[in-house]
Coordinates of C-alpha atoms in Angstrom, one line a residue:
X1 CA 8.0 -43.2 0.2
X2 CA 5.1 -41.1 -1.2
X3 CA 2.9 -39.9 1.6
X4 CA -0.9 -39.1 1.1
X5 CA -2.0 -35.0 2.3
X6 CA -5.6 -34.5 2.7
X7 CA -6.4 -31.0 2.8
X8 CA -8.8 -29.5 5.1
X9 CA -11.2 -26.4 3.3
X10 CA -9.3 -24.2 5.5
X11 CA -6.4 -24.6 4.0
X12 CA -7.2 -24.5 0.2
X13 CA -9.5 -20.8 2.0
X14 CA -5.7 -19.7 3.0
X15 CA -4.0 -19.9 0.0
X16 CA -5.3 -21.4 -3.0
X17 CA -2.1 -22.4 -4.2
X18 CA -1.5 -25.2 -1.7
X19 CA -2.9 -27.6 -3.9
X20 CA 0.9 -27.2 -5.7
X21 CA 2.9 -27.5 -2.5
X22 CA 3.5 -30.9 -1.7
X23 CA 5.7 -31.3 -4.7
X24 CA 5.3 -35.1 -6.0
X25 CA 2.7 -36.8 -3.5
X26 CA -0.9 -37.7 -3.3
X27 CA -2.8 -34.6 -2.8
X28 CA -6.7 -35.4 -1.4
X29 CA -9.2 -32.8 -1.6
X30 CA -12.6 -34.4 0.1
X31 CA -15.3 -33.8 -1.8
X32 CA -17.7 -32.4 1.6
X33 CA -14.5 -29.8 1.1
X34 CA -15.3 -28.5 -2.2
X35 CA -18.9 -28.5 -1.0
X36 CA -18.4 -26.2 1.5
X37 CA -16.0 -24.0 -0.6
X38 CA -19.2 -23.8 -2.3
X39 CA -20.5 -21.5 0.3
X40 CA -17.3 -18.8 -0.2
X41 CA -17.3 -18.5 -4.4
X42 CA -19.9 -15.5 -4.4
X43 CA -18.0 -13.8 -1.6
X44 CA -16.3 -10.9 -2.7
X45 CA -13.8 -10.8 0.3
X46 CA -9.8 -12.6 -0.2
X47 CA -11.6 -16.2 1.0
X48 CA -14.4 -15.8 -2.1
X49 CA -11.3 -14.9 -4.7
X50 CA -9.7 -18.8 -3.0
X51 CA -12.3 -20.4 -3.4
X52 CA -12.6 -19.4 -7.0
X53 CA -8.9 -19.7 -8.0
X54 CA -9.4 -23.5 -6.4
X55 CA -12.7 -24.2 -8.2
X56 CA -10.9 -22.9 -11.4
X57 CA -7.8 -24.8 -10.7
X58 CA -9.7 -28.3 -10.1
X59 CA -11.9 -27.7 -12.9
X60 CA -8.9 -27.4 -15.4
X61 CA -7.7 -31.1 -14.3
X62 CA -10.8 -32.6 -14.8
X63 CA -10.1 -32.9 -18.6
X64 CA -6.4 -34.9 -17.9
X65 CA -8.8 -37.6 -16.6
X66 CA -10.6 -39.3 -13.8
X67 CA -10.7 -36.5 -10.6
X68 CA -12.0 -39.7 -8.5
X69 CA -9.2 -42.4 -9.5
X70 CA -6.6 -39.1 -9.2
X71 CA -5.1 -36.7 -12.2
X72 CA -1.3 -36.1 -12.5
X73 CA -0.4 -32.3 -11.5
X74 CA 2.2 -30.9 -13.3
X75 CA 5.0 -30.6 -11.1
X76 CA 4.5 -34.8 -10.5
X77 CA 1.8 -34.8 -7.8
X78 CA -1.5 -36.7 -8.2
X79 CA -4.7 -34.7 -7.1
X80 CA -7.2 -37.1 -6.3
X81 CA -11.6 -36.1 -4.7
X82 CA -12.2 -39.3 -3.4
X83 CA -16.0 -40.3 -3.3
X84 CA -16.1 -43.1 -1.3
X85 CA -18.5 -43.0 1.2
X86 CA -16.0 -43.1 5.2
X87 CA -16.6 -46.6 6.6
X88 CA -15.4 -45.7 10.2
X89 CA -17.6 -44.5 13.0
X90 CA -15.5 -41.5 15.2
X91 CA -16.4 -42.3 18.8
X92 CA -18.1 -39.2 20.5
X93 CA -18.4 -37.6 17.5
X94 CA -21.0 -36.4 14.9
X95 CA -21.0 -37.2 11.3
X96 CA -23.2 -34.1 10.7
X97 CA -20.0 -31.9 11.4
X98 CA -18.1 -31.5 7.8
X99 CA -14.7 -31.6 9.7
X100 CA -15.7 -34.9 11.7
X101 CA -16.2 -36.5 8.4
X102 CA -12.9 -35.0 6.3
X103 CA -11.6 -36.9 9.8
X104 CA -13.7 -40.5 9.0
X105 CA -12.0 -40.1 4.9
X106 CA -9.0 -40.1 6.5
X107 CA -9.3 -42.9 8.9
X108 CA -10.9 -44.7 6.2
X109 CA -8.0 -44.1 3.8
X110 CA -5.4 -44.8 6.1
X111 CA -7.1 -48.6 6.9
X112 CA -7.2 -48.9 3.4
X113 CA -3.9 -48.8 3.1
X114 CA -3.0 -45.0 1.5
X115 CA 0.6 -44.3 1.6
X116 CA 1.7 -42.2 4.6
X117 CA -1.6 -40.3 5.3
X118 CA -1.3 -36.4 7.2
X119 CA -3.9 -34.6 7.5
X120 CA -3.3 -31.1 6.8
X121 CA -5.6 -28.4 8.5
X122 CA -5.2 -24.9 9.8
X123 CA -7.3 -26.1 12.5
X124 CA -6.2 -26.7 15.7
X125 CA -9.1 -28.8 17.1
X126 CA -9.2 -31.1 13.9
X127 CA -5.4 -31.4 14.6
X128 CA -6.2 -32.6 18.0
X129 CA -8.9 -34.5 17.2
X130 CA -6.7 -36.7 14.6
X131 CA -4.0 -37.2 16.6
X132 CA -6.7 -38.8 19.5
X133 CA -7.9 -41.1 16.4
X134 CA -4.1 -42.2 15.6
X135 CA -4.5 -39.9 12.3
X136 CA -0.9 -37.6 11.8
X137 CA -2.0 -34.0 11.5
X138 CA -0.5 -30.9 10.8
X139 CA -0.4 -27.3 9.9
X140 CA 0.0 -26.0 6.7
X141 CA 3.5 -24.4 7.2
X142 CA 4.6 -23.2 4.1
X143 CA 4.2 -19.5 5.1
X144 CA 5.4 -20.3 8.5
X145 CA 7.9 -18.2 10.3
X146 CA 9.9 -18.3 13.4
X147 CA 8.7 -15.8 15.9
X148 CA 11.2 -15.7 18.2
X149 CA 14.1 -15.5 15.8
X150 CA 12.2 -12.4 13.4
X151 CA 13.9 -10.0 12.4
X152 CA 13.9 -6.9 15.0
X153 CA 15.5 -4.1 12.4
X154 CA 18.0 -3.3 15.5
X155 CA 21.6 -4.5 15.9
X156 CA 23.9 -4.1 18.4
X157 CA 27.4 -4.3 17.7
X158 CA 30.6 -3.5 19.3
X159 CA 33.8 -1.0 17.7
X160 CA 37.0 0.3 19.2
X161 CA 36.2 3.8 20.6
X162 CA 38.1 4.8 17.7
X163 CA 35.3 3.7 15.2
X164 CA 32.7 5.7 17.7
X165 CA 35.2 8.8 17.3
X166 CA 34.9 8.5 13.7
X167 CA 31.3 8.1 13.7
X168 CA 30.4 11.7 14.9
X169 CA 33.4 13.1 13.1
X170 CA 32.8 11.8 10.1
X171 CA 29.1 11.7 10.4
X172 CA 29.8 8.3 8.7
X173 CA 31.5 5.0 9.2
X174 CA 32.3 2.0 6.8
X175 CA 29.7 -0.5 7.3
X176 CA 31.0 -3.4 9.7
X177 CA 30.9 -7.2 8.6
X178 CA 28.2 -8.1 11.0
X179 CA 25.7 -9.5 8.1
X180 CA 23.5 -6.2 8.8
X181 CA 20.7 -5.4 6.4
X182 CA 19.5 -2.9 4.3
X183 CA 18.1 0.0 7.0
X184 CA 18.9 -1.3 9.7
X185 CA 19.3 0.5 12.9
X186 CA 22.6 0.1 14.4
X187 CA 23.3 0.9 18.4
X188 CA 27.3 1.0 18.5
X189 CA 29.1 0.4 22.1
X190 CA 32.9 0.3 22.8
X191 CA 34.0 -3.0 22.5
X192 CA 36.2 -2.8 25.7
X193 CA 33.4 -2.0 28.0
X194 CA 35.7 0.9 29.7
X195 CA 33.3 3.9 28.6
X196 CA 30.2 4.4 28.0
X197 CA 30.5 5.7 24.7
X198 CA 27.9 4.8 22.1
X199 CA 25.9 6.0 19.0
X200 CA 23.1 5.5 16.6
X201 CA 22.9 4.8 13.2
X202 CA 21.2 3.0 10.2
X203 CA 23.0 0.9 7.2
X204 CA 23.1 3.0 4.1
X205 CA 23.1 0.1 1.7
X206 CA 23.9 2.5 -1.5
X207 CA 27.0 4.0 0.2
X208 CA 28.0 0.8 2.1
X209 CA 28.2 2.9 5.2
X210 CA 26.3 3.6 8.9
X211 CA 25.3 6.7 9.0
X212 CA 23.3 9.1 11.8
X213 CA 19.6 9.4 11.9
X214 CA 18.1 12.2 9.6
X215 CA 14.7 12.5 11.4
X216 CA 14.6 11.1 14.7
X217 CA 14.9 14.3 16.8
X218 CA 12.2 16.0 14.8
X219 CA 8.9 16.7 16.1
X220 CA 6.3 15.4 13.7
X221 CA 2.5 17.1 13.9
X222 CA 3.8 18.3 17.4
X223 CA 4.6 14.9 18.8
X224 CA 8.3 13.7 19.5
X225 CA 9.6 10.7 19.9
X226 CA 10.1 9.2 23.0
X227 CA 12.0 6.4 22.8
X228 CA 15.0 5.3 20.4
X229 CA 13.1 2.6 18.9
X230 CA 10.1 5.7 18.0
X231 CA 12.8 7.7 16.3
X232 CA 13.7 4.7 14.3
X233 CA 10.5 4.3 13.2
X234 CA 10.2 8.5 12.5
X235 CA 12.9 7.8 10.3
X236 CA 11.6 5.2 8.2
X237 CA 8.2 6.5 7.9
X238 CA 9.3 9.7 6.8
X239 CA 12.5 8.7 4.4
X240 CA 10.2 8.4 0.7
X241 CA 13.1 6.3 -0.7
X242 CA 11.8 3.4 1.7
X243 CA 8.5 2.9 0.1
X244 CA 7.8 -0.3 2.4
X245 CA 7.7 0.0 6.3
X246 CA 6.5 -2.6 9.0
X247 CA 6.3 -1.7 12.1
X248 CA 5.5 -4.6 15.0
X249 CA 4.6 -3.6 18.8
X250 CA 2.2 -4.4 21.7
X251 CA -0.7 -2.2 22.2
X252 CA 0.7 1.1 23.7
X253 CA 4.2 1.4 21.5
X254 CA 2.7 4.2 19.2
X255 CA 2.6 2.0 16.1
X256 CA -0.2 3.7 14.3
X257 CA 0.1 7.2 15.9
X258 CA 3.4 7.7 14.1
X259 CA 2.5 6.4 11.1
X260 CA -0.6 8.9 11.0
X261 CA 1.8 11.7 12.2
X262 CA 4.2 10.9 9.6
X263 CA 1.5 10.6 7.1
X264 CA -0.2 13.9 8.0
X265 CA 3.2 15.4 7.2
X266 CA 4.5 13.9 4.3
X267 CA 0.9 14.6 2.4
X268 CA -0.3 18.0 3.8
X269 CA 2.6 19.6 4.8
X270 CA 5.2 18.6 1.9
X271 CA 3.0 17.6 -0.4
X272 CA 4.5 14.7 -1.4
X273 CA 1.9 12.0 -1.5
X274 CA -2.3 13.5 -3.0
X275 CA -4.0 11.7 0.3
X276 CA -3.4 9.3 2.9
X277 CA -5.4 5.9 2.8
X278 CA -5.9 4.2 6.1
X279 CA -7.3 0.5 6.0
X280 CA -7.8 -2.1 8.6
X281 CA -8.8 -5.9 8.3
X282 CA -12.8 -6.1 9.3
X283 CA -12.3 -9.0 11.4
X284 CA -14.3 -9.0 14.5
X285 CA -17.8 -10.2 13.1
X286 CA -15.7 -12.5 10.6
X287 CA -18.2 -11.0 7.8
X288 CA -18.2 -8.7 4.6
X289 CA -19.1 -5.2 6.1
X290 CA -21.7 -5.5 3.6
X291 CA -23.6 -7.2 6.3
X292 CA -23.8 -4.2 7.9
X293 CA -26.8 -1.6 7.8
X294 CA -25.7 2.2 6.4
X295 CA -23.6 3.5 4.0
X296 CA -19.7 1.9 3.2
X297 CA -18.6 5.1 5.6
X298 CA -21.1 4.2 8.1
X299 CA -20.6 0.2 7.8
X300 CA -16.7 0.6 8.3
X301 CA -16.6 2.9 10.7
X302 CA -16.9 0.9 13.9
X303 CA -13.2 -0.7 12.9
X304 CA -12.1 2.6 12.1
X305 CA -12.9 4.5 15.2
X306 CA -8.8 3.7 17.0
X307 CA -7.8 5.6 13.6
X308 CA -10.3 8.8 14.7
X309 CA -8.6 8.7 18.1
X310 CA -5.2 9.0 16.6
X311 CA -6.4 11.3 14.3
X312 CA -8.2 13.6 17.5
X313 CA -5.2 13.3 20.0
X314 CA -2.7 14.5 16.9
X315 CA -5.0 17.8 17.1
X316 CA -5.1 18.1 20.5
X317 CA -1.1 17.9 20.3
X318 CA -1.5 20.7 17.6
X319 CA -3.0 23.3 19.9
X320 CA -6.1 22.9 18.1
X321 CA -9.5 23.9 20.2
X322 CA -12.2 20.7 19.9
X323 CA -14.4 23.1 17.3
X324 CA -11.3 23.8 15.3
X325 CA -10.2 19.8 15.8
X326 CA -13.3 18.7 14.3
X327 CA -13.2 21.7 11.5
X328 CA -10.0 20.1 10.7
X329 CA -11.0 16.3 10.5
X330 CA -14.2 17.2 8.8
X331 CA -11.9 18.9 6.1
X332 CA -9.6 16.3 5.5
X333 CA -13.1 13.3 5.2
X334 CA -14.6 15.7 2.4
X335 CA -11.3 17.1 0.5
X336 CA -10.5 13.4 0.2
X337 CA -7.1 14.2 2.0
X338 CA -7.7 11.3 3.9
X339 CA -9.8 8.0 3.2
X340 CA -10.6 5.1 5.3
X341 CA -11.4 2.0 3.3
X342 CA -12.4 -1.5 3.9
X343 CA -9.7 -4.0 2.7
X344 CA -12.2 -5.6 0.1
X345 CA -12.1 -2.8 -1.8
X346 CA -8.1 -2.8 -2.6
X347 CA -8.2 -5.7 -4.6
X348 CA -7.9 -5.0 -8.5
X349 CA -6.8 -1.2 -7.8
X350 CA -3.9 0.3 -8.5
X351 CA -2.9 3.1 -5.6
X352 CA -0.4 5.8 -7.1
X353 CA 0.9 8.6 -4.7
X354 CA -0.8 7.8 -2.0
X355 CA 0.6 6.9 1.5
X356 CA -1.1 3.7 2.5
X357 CA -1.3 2.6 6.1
X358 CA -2.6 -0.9 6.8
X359 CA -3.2 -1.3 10.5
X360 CA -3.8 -4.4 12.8
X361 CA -2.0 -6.1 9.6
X362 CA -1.1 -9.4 11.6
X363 CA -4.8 -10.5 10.7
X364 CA -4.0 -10.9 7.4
X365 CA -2.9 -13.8 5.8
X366 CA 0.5 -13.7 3.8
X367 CA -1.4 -14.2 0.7
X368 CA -3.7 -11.2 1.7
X369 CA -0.4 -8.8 2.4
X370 CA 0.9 -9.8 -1.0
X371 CA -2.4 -8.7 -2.1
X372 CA -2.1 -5.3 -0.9
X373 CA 1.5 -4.5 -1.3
X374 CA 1.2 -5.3 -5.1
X375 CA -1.6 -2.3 -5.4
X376 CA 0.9 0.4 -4.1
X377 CA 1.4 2.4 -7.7
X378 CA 4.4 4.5 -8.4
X379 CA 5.4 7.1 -6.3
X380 CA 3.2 5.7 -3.0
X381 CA 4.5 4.4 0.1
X382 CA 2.9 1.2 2.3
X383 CA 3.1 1.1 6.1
X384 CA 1.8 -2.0 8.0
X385 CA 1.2 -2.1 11.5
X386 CA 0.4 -4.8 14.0
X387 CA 0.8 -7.3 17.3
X388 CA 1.6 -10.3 16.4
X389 CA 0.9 -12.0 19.6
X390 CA -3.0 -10.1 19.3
X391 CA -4.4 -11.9 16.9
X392 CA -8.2 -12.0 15.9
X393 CA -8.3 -14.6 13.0
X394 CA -8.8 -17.5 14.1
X395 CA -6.9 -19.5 11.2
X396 CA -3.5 -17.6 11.9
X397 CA -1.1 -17.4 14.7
X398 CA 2.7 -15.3 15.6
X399 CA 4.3 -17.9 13.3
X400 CA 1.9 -17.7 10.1
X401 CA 0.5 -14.2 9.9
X402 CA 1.2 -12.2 6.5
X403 CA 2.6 -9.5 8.9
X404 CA 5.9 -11.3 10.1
X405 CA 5.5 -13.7 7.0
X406 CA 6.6 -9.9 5.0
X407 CA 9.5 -9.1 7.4
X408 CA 10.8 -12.2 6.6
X409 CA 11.0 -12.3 3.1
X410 CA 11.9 -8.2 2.8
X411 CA 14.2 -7.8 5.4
X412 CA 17.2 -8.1 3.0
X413 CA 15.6 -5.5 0.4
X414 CA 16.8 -2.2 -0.3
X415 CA 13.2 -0.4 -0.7
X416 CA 12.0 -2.1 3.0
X417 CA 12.6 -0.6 6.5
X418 CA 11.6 -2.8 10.1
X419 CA 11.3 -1.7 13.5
X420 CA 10.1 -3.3 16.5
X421 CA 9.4 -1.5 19.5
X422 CA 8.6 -2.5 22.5
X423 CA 8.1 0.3 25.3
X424 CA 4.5 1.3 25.8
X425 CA 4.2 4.6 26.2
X426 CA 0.1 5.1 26.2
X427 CA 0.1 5.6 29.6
X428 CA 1.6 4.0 32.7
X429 CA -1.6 2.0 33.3
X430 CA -1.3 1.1 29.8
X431 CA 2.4 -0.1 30.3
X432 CA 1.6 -1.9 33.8
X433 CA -1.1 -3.9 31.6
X434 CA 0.9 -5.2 29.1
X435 CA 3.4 -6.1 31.5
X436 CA 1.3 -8.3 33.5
X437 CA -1.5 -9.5 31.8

């Protein structure tokens, strides 16, 4: 049986293509929908580009026939905009509120006998609200991951003491048939549990082999690792044949601090990217920072400010005096060395040898994080950051965030490295914190 989705604004603001995702059913878009994706076209932000690309989309139908009575789609679904005015009256609710009356069209619907009606809405209120009204809701899940089973990047696995042997003699071993993927980090332990003999490595997917870390015990713009799961990530930021690297952690872990380190290496000290470009999502006031007095340095600048404390400890961990610090910092703002930019300015560029760091990226829907790893040009390297339990958008969650959304779908790539870590080291008051609260 056919069933009948009725899409919430929210959704069709998350990914534009969801319109084509419900394969051969009735797809309803309400017409107080389109209305308010009225409000988003001029934006120039990712929801403003949606709301175009649907306006666009449903525009195109309209000469296949009636968009009231429903248009044929062409993978076999019927898009239909209802105008019908809802005939049902919502108990304790307003009619003035737009998703109180997407709620009333479905009601309406359903009494009217639409096939299997579910209401489809990224939010969690509405889904609550329909359920209380006997409407069938749900989230739109096609970007949907499993939290709790995502990918780590670490595997342990267990080898005759023999294999261990080998390992440091050979500084190589074949690579085990434990389904491990490209870059992983492998902790080996004796199968028989009688020593205490271990080692590290990471799959060499070219070679077929596990072999030991390259970078891990350096010290990187005098900081050093200090945990194993920190030299993993040394090791991917600094290997430029992995030009994609996420890196997933609680506040504390070092997430961005080694990616800036790494960065600051890679670009002034080898030379091997022209500048470093740090970007974060500008999420808090859920507005364009053109809404913001000042210049676009000025205007971005409050979201940018954790990036200036990694940027002044890393000089304080140089040996650097606070007048040579600031000398430095000032050097690399007006050289162009190093730029901090606004997410709404990536789209339509193309970025070529530049290292690109993305941080708090778990506010950014998977359609956004294709967005941005599709600018990286030849020759530059993409590192996203983030918590995806700390999340500030309020039309996202652990499961649906473009973050873990891109582990999942890379994790089997040659050109992607992972790493999870999980031991705060900002300080033990830091550690305490995110232990208990």
């Amino acid at each position: 049986m056919k069933k009948t989705f009725i899409l919430d604004t929210n959704v069709l603001l998350h990914n534009p293509e969801a319109i084509r995702m419900f394969e051969d059913n009735y797809v309803v878009i309400p017409i107080v929908a389109l209305e308010e994706l009225d409000k988003f076209k001029k934006l120039n932000d990712e929801k403003g580009k949606n709301a175009r690309a649907v306006s666009r989309f449903v525009d195109g139908l309209r000469s296949k026939g009636s968009l009231s009575k429903g248009v044929e789609m062409e993978n076999g679904g019927i898009l239909r905009i209802p105008v019908e005015t809802p005939d049902i009256k919502l108990e304790g609710l307003s009619l003035d509120r737009i998703d109180n009356q997407i709620l009333a069209l479905a009601m309406t619907l359903q009494q009217r006998g639409a096939d299997n009606i579910r209401l489809v809405t990224k939010d969690v209120n509405l889904r609550v609200k329909a359920e209380v009204f006997g409407v069938k809701a749900e989230d739109f899940e096609s970007h949907k991951v499993n939290i709790d089973e995502l990918y780590s990047g670490v595997a342990t696995i267990e080898q005759p003491v023999e294999v261990i042997n080998q390992f440091y003699t050979d500084k190589k071993i074949p690579l085990p048939d434990h389904g491990l993927n490209p870059n992983q980090f492998v902790i080996i332990k004796d199968m028989t549990g009688s020593s205490s003999q271990s080692a590290v490595g990471r799959v060499s997917w070219k070679e077929q082999t596990v072999v030991p870390l390259a970078f891990g015990e350096q010290e990187v713009w005098s900081i050093k690792a200090k945990n194993l799961r920190q030299k993993f990530a040394f090791e991917l930021l600094l290997d430029h044949t992995i030009p994609l690297v996420t890196m997933l952690g609680p506040a504390g872990t070092g997430k961005t601090l080694l990616a800036i380190a790494a960065a600051l290496r890679c670009t002034l000290d080898e030379r091997r990217y022209r500048r470093i470009l740090v970007s974060r999502p500008v999420i808090p006031l859920g507005r364009d920072i053109g809404y913001l007095p000042g210049t676009k340095e000025e205007k971005i600048a409050p979201w940018m400010q954790p990036i200036f404390d990694n940027l002044e400890f890393l000089m304080d961990q140089n040996g650097e005096s606070e007048e040579t610090g600031e000398g430095t910092l000032r050097y690399l703002n007006e050289s162009g060395k190093i730029i901090l930019e606004s997410l709404t300015y990536i789209r339509g560029r193309s970025i070529p040898k530049q290292f690109i760091i993305v941080d708090e990226a778990q506010n950014l829907t998977p359609h956004e994080v294709k967005t941005i790893v599709s600018r990286a040009g030849e020759g530059s390297k993409v590192v996203l950051t983030g918590d995806p339990y700390q999340i500030d958008n309020p039309y996202l969650d652990s499961n649906s965030n473009g973050l873990t959304y891109l582990v999942e779908h890379f994790q089997s790539q040659e050109l992607f490295g992972h790493v999870t870590l999980t031991k705060s080291e900002r300080s033990s008051l830091a550690a305490l914190a995110a232990k208990l609260l």
